[in-house]
Amino acid sequence: MIALFGREVSPENLKYVQRVVDKLILKNCRLTVYYPFFEMLQDQVGFPPDVDFFYDYQDIGGKVDFFFSIGGDGTILDALTLVRDSGVPIMGINIGRLGFLSSIAKDEILPAIDKVLGKDFEIDSRTVVRLNQPKDLFGDMNYALNELTITRKDTTSLIVLHVYVDGLFLNSYWADGLIVATPTGSTAYSLSSGGPIITPGSENFVLTPIAPHNLTVRPIVIPDKSKIRIIVEGREDQFLVSLDSRRAIIYSNFELNIEKADFKVNMIQMKGRDYFMTIREKLKWGLDARN
């Protein structure tokens, strides 16, 4: 059983969705489609008449062999809410823009499907960060693939974040916010805020301040087995906490406890490709754009 998941698809990219569906039908694969995705595309994409549907994470574990995410990296982050700790491998088909996670390009769709069905691929397991406290802030979806971020809300005032690592005081950050990024998230918000690129298997987190008031404050890399405690305060009473693209409000002097989740997300990686190749291509390393 192969699950198909996506969000909005632009008119010019509908043909790629159809290409995926046609290929899987040709290979006699059983399909289950995320129902909101099907509902959005049913008049524009020819799905088989016997297609199944899934609605939430309870329809995935133990029932699906592969999870195809059709979109960009944001689509894969949303897919985490459905795959969770099931271990089902995710193949990211990139019809978005940059695509660090959704690494299958449009012109690679058909051969990539052949390789997946032939089990000619590798698994790239990615660390997940979890918010343990406050427990009710995000319910049972209290983890993120890219990062946990704390930022100011409806104010231009700095916020203060008192950070402890394994019970030891690290620093009080006066800044617009703070990012706790996984290696996967090191090429996302953290990178744009001056953080380093961390390879997926490095077993680290990076703490990256956002626009810190003190210019000598820099991102710091810590082991991902560390337990992180953050106390937030500022002139305003409310602040924002985000897990990837999901947000919630916290209040002054709230304490957040953060650590590595007890599961990883399995990404499908085509043989012959590697992480360094991906960042060279996506970040245009070695490309002389001066002329």
PDB file of C-alpha atoms in Angstrom:
ATOM      1  CA  MET A   1       0.000   0.000   0.000  1.00  0.00           C
ATOM      2  CA  ILE A   2       1.337   3.415  -0.969  1.00  0.00           C
ATOM      3  CA  ALA A   3       0.022   6.596   0.627  1.00  0.00           C
ATOM      4  CA  LEU A   4      -0.156   9.826  -1.366  1.00  0.00           C
ATOM      5  CA  PHE A   5      -0.104  13.103   0.517  1.00  0.00           C
ATOM      6  CA  GLY A   6       0.031  16.725  -0.562  1.00  0.00           C
ATOM      7  CA  ARG A   7      -1.293  20.204  -0.052  1.00  0.00           C
ATOM      8  CA  GLU A   8      -2.163  22.763  -2.722  1.00  0.00           C
ATOM      9  CA  VAL A   9      -0.909  22.004  -6.226  1.00  0.00           C
ATOM     10  CA  SER A  10      -0.462  24.749  -8.822  1.00  0.00           C
ATOM     11  CA  PRO A  11      -2.058  24.146 -12.251  1.00  0.00           C
ATOM     12  CA  GLU A  12       1.319  23.722 -13.940  1.00  0.00           C
ATOM     13  CA  ASN A  13       2.251  20.931 -11.499  1.00  0.00           C
ATOM     14  CA  LEU A  14      -0.905  18.837 -11.851  1.00  0.00           C
ATOM     15  CA  LYS A  15       0.755  16.778 -14.572  1.00  0.00           C
ATOM     16  CA  TYR A  16       3.375  15.576 -12.103  1.00  0.00           C
ATOM     17  CA  VAL A  17       0.721  14.353  -9.682  1.00  0.00           C
ATOM     18  CA  GLN A  18      -0.933  12.531 -12.581  1.00  0.00           C
ATOM     19  CA  ARG A  19       2.445  11.073 -13.525  1.00  0.00           C
ATOM     20  CA  VAL A  20       2.818   9.591 -10.034  1.00  0.00           C
ATOM     21  CA  VAL A  21      -0.701   8.152 -10.041  1.00  0.00           C
ATOM     22  CA  ASP A  22      -0.372   6.669 -13.546  1.00  0.00           C
ATOM     23  CA  LYS A  23       2.949   5.041 -12.731  1.00  0.00           C
ATOM     24  CA  LEU A  24       1.618   3.430  -9.564  1.00  0.00           C
ATOM     25  CA  ILE A  25      -1.481   2.174 -11.389  1.00  0.00           C
ATOM     26  CA  LEU A  26       0.777   0.691 -14.093  1.00  0.00           C
ATOM     27  CA  LYS A  27       2.738  -1.106 -11.365  1.00  0.00           C
ATOM     28  CA  ASN A  28      -0.512  -2.498  -9.863  1.00  0.00           C
ATOM     29  CA  CYS A  29       0.042  -0.707  -6.563  1.00  0.00           C
ATOM     30  CA  ARG A  30      -2.738  -0.224  -4.060  1.00  0.00           C
ATOM     31  CA  LEU A  31      -3.208   3.482  -3.359  1.00  0.00           C
ATOM     32  CA  THR A  32      -4.506   5.343  -0.362  1.00  0.00           C
ATOM     33  CA  VAL A  33      -4.817   9.116  -0.719  1.00  0.00           C
ATOM     34  CA  TYR A  34      -5.093  11.747   2.007  1.00  0.00           C
ATOM     35  CA  TYR A  35      -8.751  12.643   1.661  1.00  0.00           C
ATOM     36  CA  PRO A  36      -8.408  16.466   1.660  1.00  0.00           C
ATOM     37  CA  PHE A  37      -5.752  16.080  -1.058  1.00  0.00           C
ATOM     38  CA  PHE A  38      -8.054  13.826  -3.100  1.00  0.00           C
ATOM     39  CA  GLU A  39     -10.996  16.162  -2.587  1.00  0.00           C
ATOM     40  CA  MET A  40      -8.986  19.075  -3.906  1.00  0.00           C
ATOM     41  CA  LEU A  41      -7.743  17.216  -7.005  1.00  0.00           C
ATOM     42  CA  GLN A  42     -10.501  14.743  -7.871  1.00  0.00           C
ATOM     43  CA  ASP A  43     -11.741  16.820 -10.834  1.00  0.00           C
ATOM     44  CA  GLN A  44      -8.218  17.443 -12.158  1.00  0.00           C
ATOM     45  CA  VAL A  45      -6.352  14.183 -11.587  1.00  0.00           C
ATOM     46  CA  GLY A  46      -7.481  10.736 -12.733  1.00  0.00           C
ATOM     47  CA  PHE A  47      -7.389   8.547  -9.630  1.00  0.00           C
ATOM     48  CA  PRO A  48      -8.316   4.853  -9.926  1.00  0.00           C
ATOM     49  CA  PRO A  49     -11.937   4.004  -9.034  1.00  0.00           C
ATOM     50  CA  ASP A  50     -10.866   1.656  -6.219  1.00  0.00           C
ATOM     51  CA  VAL A  51      -8.627   4.173  -4.458  1.00  0.00           C
ATOM     52  CA  ASP A  52      -8.657   4.130  -0.645  1.00  0.00           C
ATOM     53  CA  PHE A  53      -8.447   7.128   1.651  1.00  0.00           C
ATOM     54  CA  PHE A  54      -6.696   8.003   4.887  1.00  0.00           C
ATOM     55  CA  TYR A  55      -7.562  10.784   7.290  1.00  0.00           C
ATOM     56  CA  ASP A  56      -5.084  10.747  10.177  1.00  0.00           C
ATOM     57  CA  TYR A  57      -2.067   8.966  11.626  1.00  0.00           C
ATOM     58  CA  GLN A  58      -4.150   6.017  12.823  1.00  0.00           C
ATOM     59  CA  ASP A  59      -4.631   5.034   9.168  1.00  0.00           C
ATOM     60  CA  ILE A  60      -0.867   4.823   8.506  1.00  0.00           C
ATOM     61  CA  GLY A  61       0.994   2.618  10.999  1.00  0.00           C
ATOM     62  CA  GLY A  62       1.035  -1.053  10.026  1.00  0.00           C
ATOM     63  CA  LYS A  63      -1.102  -0.378   6.930  1.00  0.00           C
ATOM     64  CA  VAL A  64       1.162   1.586   4.582  1.00  0.00           C
ATOM     65  CA  ASP A  65       4.461   0.495   3.040  1.00  0.00           C
ATOM     66  CA  PHE A  66       5.589   3.840   1.604  1.00  0.00           C
ATOM     67  CA  PHE A  67       4.432   7.426   2.108  1.00  0.00           C
ATOM     68  CA  PHE A  68       4.810   9.691  -0.939  1.00  0.00           C
ATOM     69  CA  SER A  69       4.858  13.404  -0.064  1.00  0.00           C
ATOM     70  CA  ILE A  70       4.123  15.493  -3.165  1.00  0.00           C
ATOM     71  CA  GLY A  71       5.082  19.142  -2.759  1.00  0.00           C
ATOM     72  CA  GLY A  72       8.003  20.850  -1.094  1.00  0.00           C
ATOM     73  CA  ASP A  73       9.760  20.625   2.248  1.00  0.00           C
ATOM     74  CA  GLY A  74       6.777  22.218   3.996  1.00  0.00           C
ATOM     75  CA  THR A  75       4.632  19.334   2.775  1.00  0.00           C
ATOM     76  CA  ILE A  76       7.017  16.854   4.383  1.00  0.00           C
ATOM     77  CA  LEU A  77       6.871  18.781   7.660  1.00  0.00           C
ATOM     78  CA  ASP A  78       3.084  18.447   7.522  1.00  0.00           C
ATOM     79  CA  ALA A  79       3.487  14.752   6.697  1.00  0.00           C
ATOM     80  CA  LEU A  80       5.186  14.290  10.069  1.00  0.00           C
ATOM     81  CA  THR A  81       1.817  14.836  11.756  1.00  0.00           C
ATOM     82  CA  LEU A  82       0.517  11.751   9.922  1.00  0.00           C
ATOM     83  CA  VAL A  83       3.557   9.457   9.855  1.00  0.00           C
ATOM     84  CA  ARG A  84       4.692  10.213  13.421  1.00  0.00           C
ATOM     85  CA  ASP A  85       6.501   7.256  14.996  1.00  0.00           C
ATOM     86  CA  SER A  86       5.172   4.635  12.558  1.00  0.00           C
ATOM     87  CA  GLY A  87       8.545   4.208  10.852  1.00  0.00           C
ATOM     88  CA  VAL A  88       6.907   4.308   7.402  1.00  0.00           C
ATOM     89  CA  PRO A  89       9.519   5.593   4.895  1.00  0.00           C
ATOM     90  CA  ILE A  90       8.743   8.958   3.297  1.00  0.00           C
ATOM     91  CA  MET A  91       9.672   9.762  -0.297  1.00  0.00           C
ATOM     92  CA  GLY A  92       9.639  13.496  -0.959  1.00  0.00           C
ATOM     93  CA  ILE A  93       8.700  14.393  -4.536  1.00  0.00           C
ATOM     94  CA  ASN A  94       9.682  18.009  -5.056  1.00  0.00           C
ATOM     95  CA  ILE A  95       7.221  20.118  -7.015  1.00  0.00           C
ATOM     96  CA  GLY A  96       8.012  23.040  -4.721  1.00  0.00           C
ATOM     97  CA  ARG A  97      11.076  25.251  -4.683  1.00  0.00           C
ATOM     98  CA  LEU A  98      14.331  24.535  -2.824  1.00  0.00           C
ATOM     99  CA  GLY A  99      13.622  21.019  -1.609  1.00  0.00           C
ATOM    100  CA  PHE A 100      16.256  19.844   0.876  1.00  0.00           C
ATOM    101  CA  LEU A 101      13.962  17.086   2.158  1.00  0.00           C
ATOM    102  CA  SER A 102      11.830  16.533  -0.931  1.00  0.00           C
ATOM    103  CA  SER A 103      14.826  15.450  -2.972  1.00  0.00           C
ATOM    104  CA  ILE A 104      13.138  13.708  -5.934  1.00  0.00           C
ATOM    105  CA  ALA A 105      13.070  16.237  -8.776  1.00  0.00           C
ATOM    106  CA  LYS A 106      10.257  16.413 -11.315  1.00  0.00           C
ATOM    107  CA  ASP A 107      12.283  14.685 -14.024  1.00  0.00           C
ATOM    108  CA  GLU A 108      13.277  11.881 -11.628  1.00  0.00           C
ATOM    109  CA  ILE A 109       9.768  10.810 -10.596  1.00  0.00           C
ATOM    110  CA  LEU A 110       9.323   7.733 -12.793  1.00  0.00           C
ATOM    111  CA  PRO A 111      12.765   6.121 -12.255  1.00  0.00           C
ATOM    112  CA  ALA A 112      12.546   6.927  -8.520  1.00  0.00           C
ATOM    113  CA  ILE A 113       9.236   5.066  -8.224  1.00  0.00           C
ATOM    114  CA  ASP A 114      10.763   2.066 -10.013  1.00  0.00           C
ATOM    115  CA  LYS A 115      13.652   2.053  -7.556  1.00  0.00           C
ATOM    116  CA  VAL A 116      11.392   2.359  -4.520  1.00  0.00           C
ATOM    117  CA  LEU A 117       9.162  -0.500  -5.660  1.00  0.00           C
ATOM    118  CA  GLY A 118      12.286  -2.531  -6.406  1.00  0.00           C
ATOM    119  CA  LYS A 119      13.637  -1.671  -2.943  1.00  0.00           C
ATOM    120  CA  ASP A 120      16.690  -0.120  -4.544  1.00  0.00           C
ATOM    121  CA  PHE A 121      17.106   2.789  -2.126  1.00  0.00           C
ATOM    122  CA  GLU A 122      18.605   3.750   1.207  1.00  0.00           C
ATOM    123  CA  ILE A 123      16.984   4.984   4.403  1.00  0.00           C
ATOM    124  CA  ASP A 124      18.110   8.299   5.856  1.00  0.00           C
ATOM    125  CA  SER A 125      16.883   8.425   9.468  1.00  0.00           C
ATOM    126  CA  ARG A 126      16.342  11.939  10.808  1.00  0.00           C
ATOM    127  CA  THR A 127      16.310  13.065  14.443  1.00  0.00           C
ATOM    128  CA  VAL A 128      13.159  14.665  15.851  1.00  0.00           C
ATOM    129  CA  VAL A 129      13.016  17.271  18.646  1.00  0.00           C
ATOM    130  CA  ARG A 130      10.290  17.007  21.296  1.00  0.00           C
ATOM    131  CA  LEU A 131       8.711  19.540  23.652  1.00  0.00           C
ATOM    132  CA  ASN A 132       8.054  17.755  26.945  1.00  0.00           C
ATOM    133  CA  GLN A 133       6.718  20.693  28.908  1.00  0.00           C
ATOM    134  CA  PRO A 134       4.207  22.367  28.808  1.00  0.00           C
ATOM    135  CA  LYS A 135       2.554  19.032  28.017  1.00  0.00           C
ATOM    136  CA  ASP A 136      -0.775  20.393  26.797  1.00  0.00           C
ATOM    137  CA  LEU A 137       0.642  23.058  24.459  1.00  0.00           C
ATOM    138  CA  PHE A 138       0.631  20.886  21.317  1.00  0.00           C
ATOM    139  CA  GLY A 139      -1.152  17.799  22.609  1.00  0.00           C
ATOM    140  CA  ASP A 140       0.261  14.531  21.292  1.00  0.00           C
ATOM    141  CA  MET A 141       1.949  16.318  18.352  1.00  0.00           C
ATOM    142  CA  ASN A 142       4.622  17.841  20.553  1.00  0.00           C
ATOM    143  CA  TYR A 143       7.591  17.254  18.238  1.00  0.00           C
ATOM    144  CA  ALA A 144       9.211  18.725  15.138  1.00  0.00           C
ATOM    145  CA  LEU A 145      11.503  17.570  12.354  1.00  0.00           C
ATOM    146  CA  ASN A 146      13.139  20.946  11.699  1.00  0.00           C
ATOM    147  CA  GLU A 147      13.048  23.085  14.811  1.00  0.00           C
ATOM    148  CA  LEU A 148      11.401  24.443  17.889  1.00  0.00           C
ATOM    149  CA  THR A 149      11.365  28.243  17.850  1.00  0.00           C
ATOM    150  CA  ILE A 150      10.491  30.801  20.521  1.00  0.00           C
ATOM    151  CA  THR A 151       9.791  34.316  19.257  1.00  0.00           C
ATOM    152  CA  ARG A 152       8.188  37.574  20.359  1.00  0.00           C
ATOM    153  CA  LYS A 153       4.522  38.237  19.598  1.00  0.00           C
ATOM    154  CA  ASP A 154       2.915  41.562  18.635  1.00  0.00           C
ATOM    155  CA  THR A 155       5.834  43.608  19.907  1.00  0.00           C
ATOM    156  CA  THR A 156       9.165  45.058  18.827  1.00  0.00           C
ATOM    157  CA  SER A 157      10.688  44.593  22.291  1.00  0.00           C
ATOM    158  CA  LEU A 158      13.437  42.087  22.892  1.00  0.00           C
ATOM    159  CA  ILE A 159      12.637  38.957  24.857  1.00  0.00           C
ATOM    160  CA  VAL A 160      14.904  37.260  27.369  1.00  0.00           C
ATOM    161  CA  LEU A 161      15.447  33.522  27.222  1.00  0.00           C
ATOM    162  CA  HIS A 162      17.248  31.876  30.132  1.00  0.00           C
ATOM    163  CA  VAL A 163      18.693  28.606  28.805  1.00  0.00           C
ATOM    164  CA  TYR A 164      19.954  25.610  30.782  1.00  0.00           C
ATOM    165  CA  VAL A 165      21.560  22.509  29.259  1.00  0.00           C
ATOM    166  CA  ASP A 166      21.553  19.359  31.404  1.00  0.00           C
ATOM    167  CA  GLY A 167      20.888  21.505  34.458  1.00  0.00           C
ATOM    168  CA  LEU A 168      23.806  23.864  33.775  1.00  0.00           C
ATOM    169  CA  PHE A 169      23.171  27.522  33.010  1.00  0.00           C
ATOM    170  CA  LEU A 170      24.199  28.335  29.420  1.00  0.00           C
ATOM    171  CA  ASN A 171      23.143  31.932  28.830  1.00  0.00           C
ATOM    172  CA  SER A 172      20.406  34.540  29.025  1.00  0.00           C
ATOM    173  CA  TYR A 173      19.681  35.499  25.442  1.00  0.00           C
ATOM    174  CA  TRP A 174      18.388  39.027  24.788  1.00  0.00           C
ATOM    175  CA  ALA A 175      17.055  38.622  21.291  1.00  0.00           C
ATOM    176  CA  ASP A 176      14.047  38.434  18.987  1.00  0.00           C
ATOM    177  CA  GLY A 177      13.916  34.725  19.730  1.00  0.00           C
ATOM    178  CA  LEU A 178      15.758  31.415  19.849  1.00  0.00           C
ATOM    179  CA  ILE A 179      15.801  28.371  17.554  1.00  0.00           C
ATOM    180  CA  VAL A 180      16.464  24.831  18.749  1.00  0.00           C
ATOM    181  CA  ALA A 181      17.209  23.072  15.470  1.00  0.00           C
ATOM    182  CA  THR A 182      17.830  19.462  14.562  1.00  0.00           C
ATOM    183  CA  PRO A 183      20.456  18.647  11.934  1.00  0.00           C
ATOM    184  CA  THR A 184      17.596  18.536   9.417  1.00  0.00           C
ATOM    185  CA  GLY A 185      16.506  22.017  10.501  1.00  0.00           C
ATOM    186  CA  SER A 186      20.052  23.374  10.362  1.00  0.00           C
ATOM    187  CA  THR A 187      19.484  24.223   6.678  1.00  0.00           C
ATOM    188  CA  ALA A 188      16.177  25.991   7.420  1.00  0.00           C
ATOM    189  CA  TYR A 189      15.409  28.925   9.768  1.00  0.00           C
ATOM    190  CA  SER A 190      18.602  28.362  11.743  1.00  0.00           C
ATOM    191  CA  LEU A 191      20.765  28.755   8.638  1.00  0.00           C
ATOM    192  CA  SER A 192      19.075  32.032   7.697  1.00  0.00           C
ATOM    193  CA  SER A 193      19.782  33.269  11.245  1.00  0.00           C
ATOM    194  CA  GLY A 194      23.496  32.542  10.995  1.00  0.00           C
ATOM    195  CA  GLY A 195      23.566  28.961  12.266  1.00  0.00           C
ATOM    196  CA  PRO A 196      25.899  26.239  10.946  1.00  0.00           C
ATOM    197  CA  ILE A 197      24.998  23.364   8.635  1.00  0.00           C
ATOM    198  CA  ILE A 198      24.985  20.081  10.570  1.00  0.00           C
ATOM    199  CA  THR A 199      25.046  16.714   8.830  1.00  0.00           C
ATOM    200  CA  PRO A 200      22.037  14.474   9.572  1.00  0.00           C
ATOM    201  CA  GLY A 201      23.907  11.765  11.506  1.00  0.00           C
ATOM    202  CA  SER A 202      25.928  14.107  13.717  1.00  0.00           C
ATOM    203  CA  GLU A 203      23.725  13.587  16.828  1.00  0.00           C
ATOM    204  CA  ASN A 204      23.600  17.276  17.680  1.00  0.00           C
ATOM    205  CA  PHE A 205      21.201  20.144  18.212  1.00  0.00           C
ATOM    206  CA  VAL A 206      22.080  23.759  17.448  1.00  0.00           C
ATOM    207  CA  LEU A 207      20.808  26.678  19.545  1.00  0.00           C
ATOM    208  CA  THR A 208      20.626  29.723  17.275  1.00  0.00           C
ATOM    209  CA  PRO A 209      19.594  33.137  18.648  1.00  0.00           C
ATOM    210  CA  ILE A 210      17.509  35.348  16.360  1.00  0.00           C
ATOM    211  CA  ALA A 211      18.938  38.884  16.094  1.00  0.00           C
ATOM    212  CA  PRO A 212      20.684  38.816  19.504  1.00  0.00           C
ATOM    213  CA  HIS A 213      21.267  42.140  21.248  1.00  0.00           C
ATOM    214  CA  ASN A 214      24.828  41.142  22.169  1.00  0.00           C
ATOM    215  CA  LEU A 215      26.875  40.710  18.988  1.00  0.00           C
ATOM    216  CA  THR A 216      29.329  38.298  20.647  1.00  0.00           C
ATOM    217  CA  VAL A 217      26.526  35.752  21.136  1.00  0.00           C
ATOM    218  CA  ARG A 218      26.748  33.030  18.513  1.00  0.00           C
ATOM    219  CA  PRO A 219      24.976  29.744  17.746  1.00  0.00           C
ATOM    220  CA  ILE A 220      26.162  26.798  19.813  1.00  0.00           C
ATOM    221  CA  VAL A 221      26.105  23.096  18.952  1.00  0.00           C
ATOM    222  CA  ILE A 222      25.271  20.641  21.748  1.00  0.00           C
ATOM    223  CA  PRO A 223      24.808  16.842  21.901  1.00  0.00           C
ATOM    224  CA  ASP A 224      21.270  15.762  21.069  1.00  0.00           C
ATOM    225  CA  LYS A 225      21.158  13.653  24.227  1.00  0.00           C
ATOM    226  CA  SER A 226      21.091  16.902  26.207  1.00  0.00           C
ATOM    227  CA  LYS A 227      18.003  18.079  28.059  1.00  0.00           C
ATOM    228  CA  ILE A 228      17.260  21.744  27.427  1.00  0.00           C
ATOM    229  CA  ARG A 229      15.294  24.006  29.771  1.00  0.00           C
ATOM    230  CA  ILE A 230      14.225  27.502  28.696  1.00  0.00           C
ATOM    231  CA  ILE A 231      12.474  30.187  30.757  1.00  0.00           C
ATOM    232  CA  VAL A 232      11.024  33.067  28.749  1.00  0.00           C
ATOM    233  CA  GLU A 233      10.346  36.591  29.962  1.00  0.00           C
ATOM    234  CA  GLY A 234       9.972  40.083  28.534  1.00  0.00           C
ATOM    235  CA  ARG A 235       7.976  43.288  28.605  1.00  0.00           C
ATOM    236  CA  GLU A 236       4.975  41.619  27.009  1.00  0.00           C
ATOM    237  CA  ASP A 237       2.987  38.761  28.532  1.00  0.00           C
ATOM    238  CA  GLN A 238       2.652  36.568  25.442  1.00  0.00           C
ATOM    239  CA  PHE A 239       5.209  34.838  23.228  1.00  0.00           C
ATOM    240  CA  LEU A 240       5.051  32.388  20.339  1.00  0.00           C
ATOM    241  CA  VAL A 241       6.364  28.834  20.345  1.00  0.00           C
ATOM    242  CA  SER A 242       6.455  26.935  17.058  1.00  0.00           C
ATOM    243  CA  LEU A 243       7.132  23.314  16.185  1.00  0.00           C
ATOM    244  CA  ASP A 244       7.941  23.475  12.481  1.00  0.00           C
ATOM    245  CA  SER A 245       4.870  25.295  11.088  1.00  0.00           C
ATOM    246  CA  ARG A 246       2.558  24.769  14.091  1.00  0.00           C
ATOM    247  CA  ARG A 247       2.284  27.600  16.621  1.00  0.00           C
ATOM    248  CA  ALA A 248       1.027  28.145  20.146  1.00  0.00           C
ATOM    249  CA  ILE A 249       1.070  30.987  22.667  1.00  0.00           C
ATOM    250  CA  ILE A 250       2.959  30.876  25.945  1.00  0.00           C
ATOM    251  CA  TYR A 251       3.158  33.433  28.735  1.00  0.00           C
ATOM    252  CA  SER A 252       5.928  35.161  30.623  1.00  0.00           C
ATOM    253  CA  ASN A 253       7.987  32.935  32.932  1.00  0.00           C
ATOM    254  CA  PHE A 254       6.755  29.780  31.210  1.00  0.00           C
ATOM    255  CA  GLU A 255       9.288  26.971  31.370  1.00  0.00           C
ATOM    256  CA  LEU A 256       9.917  24.778  28.338  1.00  0.00           C
ATOM    257  CA  ASN A 257      11.637  21.395  28.583  1.00  0.00           C
ATOM    258  CA  ILE A 258      13.044  20.082  25.315  1.00  0.00           C
ATOM    259  CA  GLU A 259      14.852  16.898  24.326  1.00  0.00           C
ATOM    260  CA  LYS A 260      15.299  14.426  21.495  1.00  0.00           C
ATOM    261  CA  ALA A 261      12.248  12.309  20.654  1.00  0.00           C
ATOM    262  CA  ASP A 262      12.461   8.543  21.113  1.00  0.00           C
ATOM    263  CA  PHE A 263      11.897   7.874  17.398  1.00  0.00           C
ATOM    264  CA  LYS A 264      13.292   9.020  14.070  1.00  0.00           C
ATOM    265  CA  VAL A 265      11.705   9.838  10.729  1.00  0.00           C
ATOM    266  CA  ASN A 266      12.783   7.611   7.839  1.00  0.00           C
ATOM    267  CA  MET A 267      13.438   9.440   4.575  1.00  0.00           C
ATOM    268  CA  ILE A 268      13.949   7.564   1.309  1.00  0.00           C
ATOM    269  CA  GLN A 269      17.281   8.427  -0.307  1.00  0.00           C
ATOM    270  CA  MET A 270      18.134   7.330  -3.828  1.00  0.00           C
ATOM    271  CA  LYS A 271      21.412   5.451  -4.155  1.00  0.00           C
ATOM    272  CA  GLY A 272      24.116   7.515  -5.791  1.00  0.00           C
ATOM    273  CA  ARG A 273      22.993  10.652  -3.994  1.00  0.00           C
ATOM    274  CA  ASP A 274      24.230  11.928  -0.657  1.00  0.00           C
ATOM    275  CA  TYR A 275      23.756  14.843   1.716  1.00  0.00           C
ATOM    276  CA  PHE A 276      26.800  16.751   0.492  1.00  0.00           C
ATOM    277  CA  MET A 277      25.569  16.488  -3.088  1.00  0.00           C
ATOM    278  CA  THR A 278      22.219  17.897  -1.985  1.00  0.00           C
ATOM    279  CA  ILE A 279      23.619  20.956  -0.235  1.00  0.00           C
ATOM    280  CA  ARG A 280      26.032  21.643  -3.109  1.00  0.00           C
ATOM    281  CA  GLU A 281      23.109  21.665  -5.529  1.00  0.00           C
ATOM    282  CA  LYS A 282      20.583  23.515  -3.373  1.00  0.00           C
ATOM    283  CA  LEU A 283      23.003  26.162  -2.099  1.00  0.00           C
ATOM    284  CA  LYS A 284      24.764  26.538  -5.475  1.00  0.00           C
ATOM    285  CA  TRP A 285      28.192  25.802  -4.026  1.00  0.00           C
ATOM    286  CA  GLY A 286      30.902  26.076  -6.655  1.00  0.00           C
ATOM    287  CA  LEU A 287      28.670  28.063  -9.007  1.00  0.00           C
ATOM    288  CA  ASP A 288      30.293  31.290 -10.148  1.00  0.00           C
ATOM    289  CA  ALA A 289      27.371  33.712 -10.464  1.00  0.00           C
ATOM    290  CA  ARG A 290      29.523  36.828 -10.913  1.00  0.00           C
ATOM    291  CA  ASN A 291      29.160  36.902 -14.684  1.00  0.00           C
TER     292      ASN A 291
END
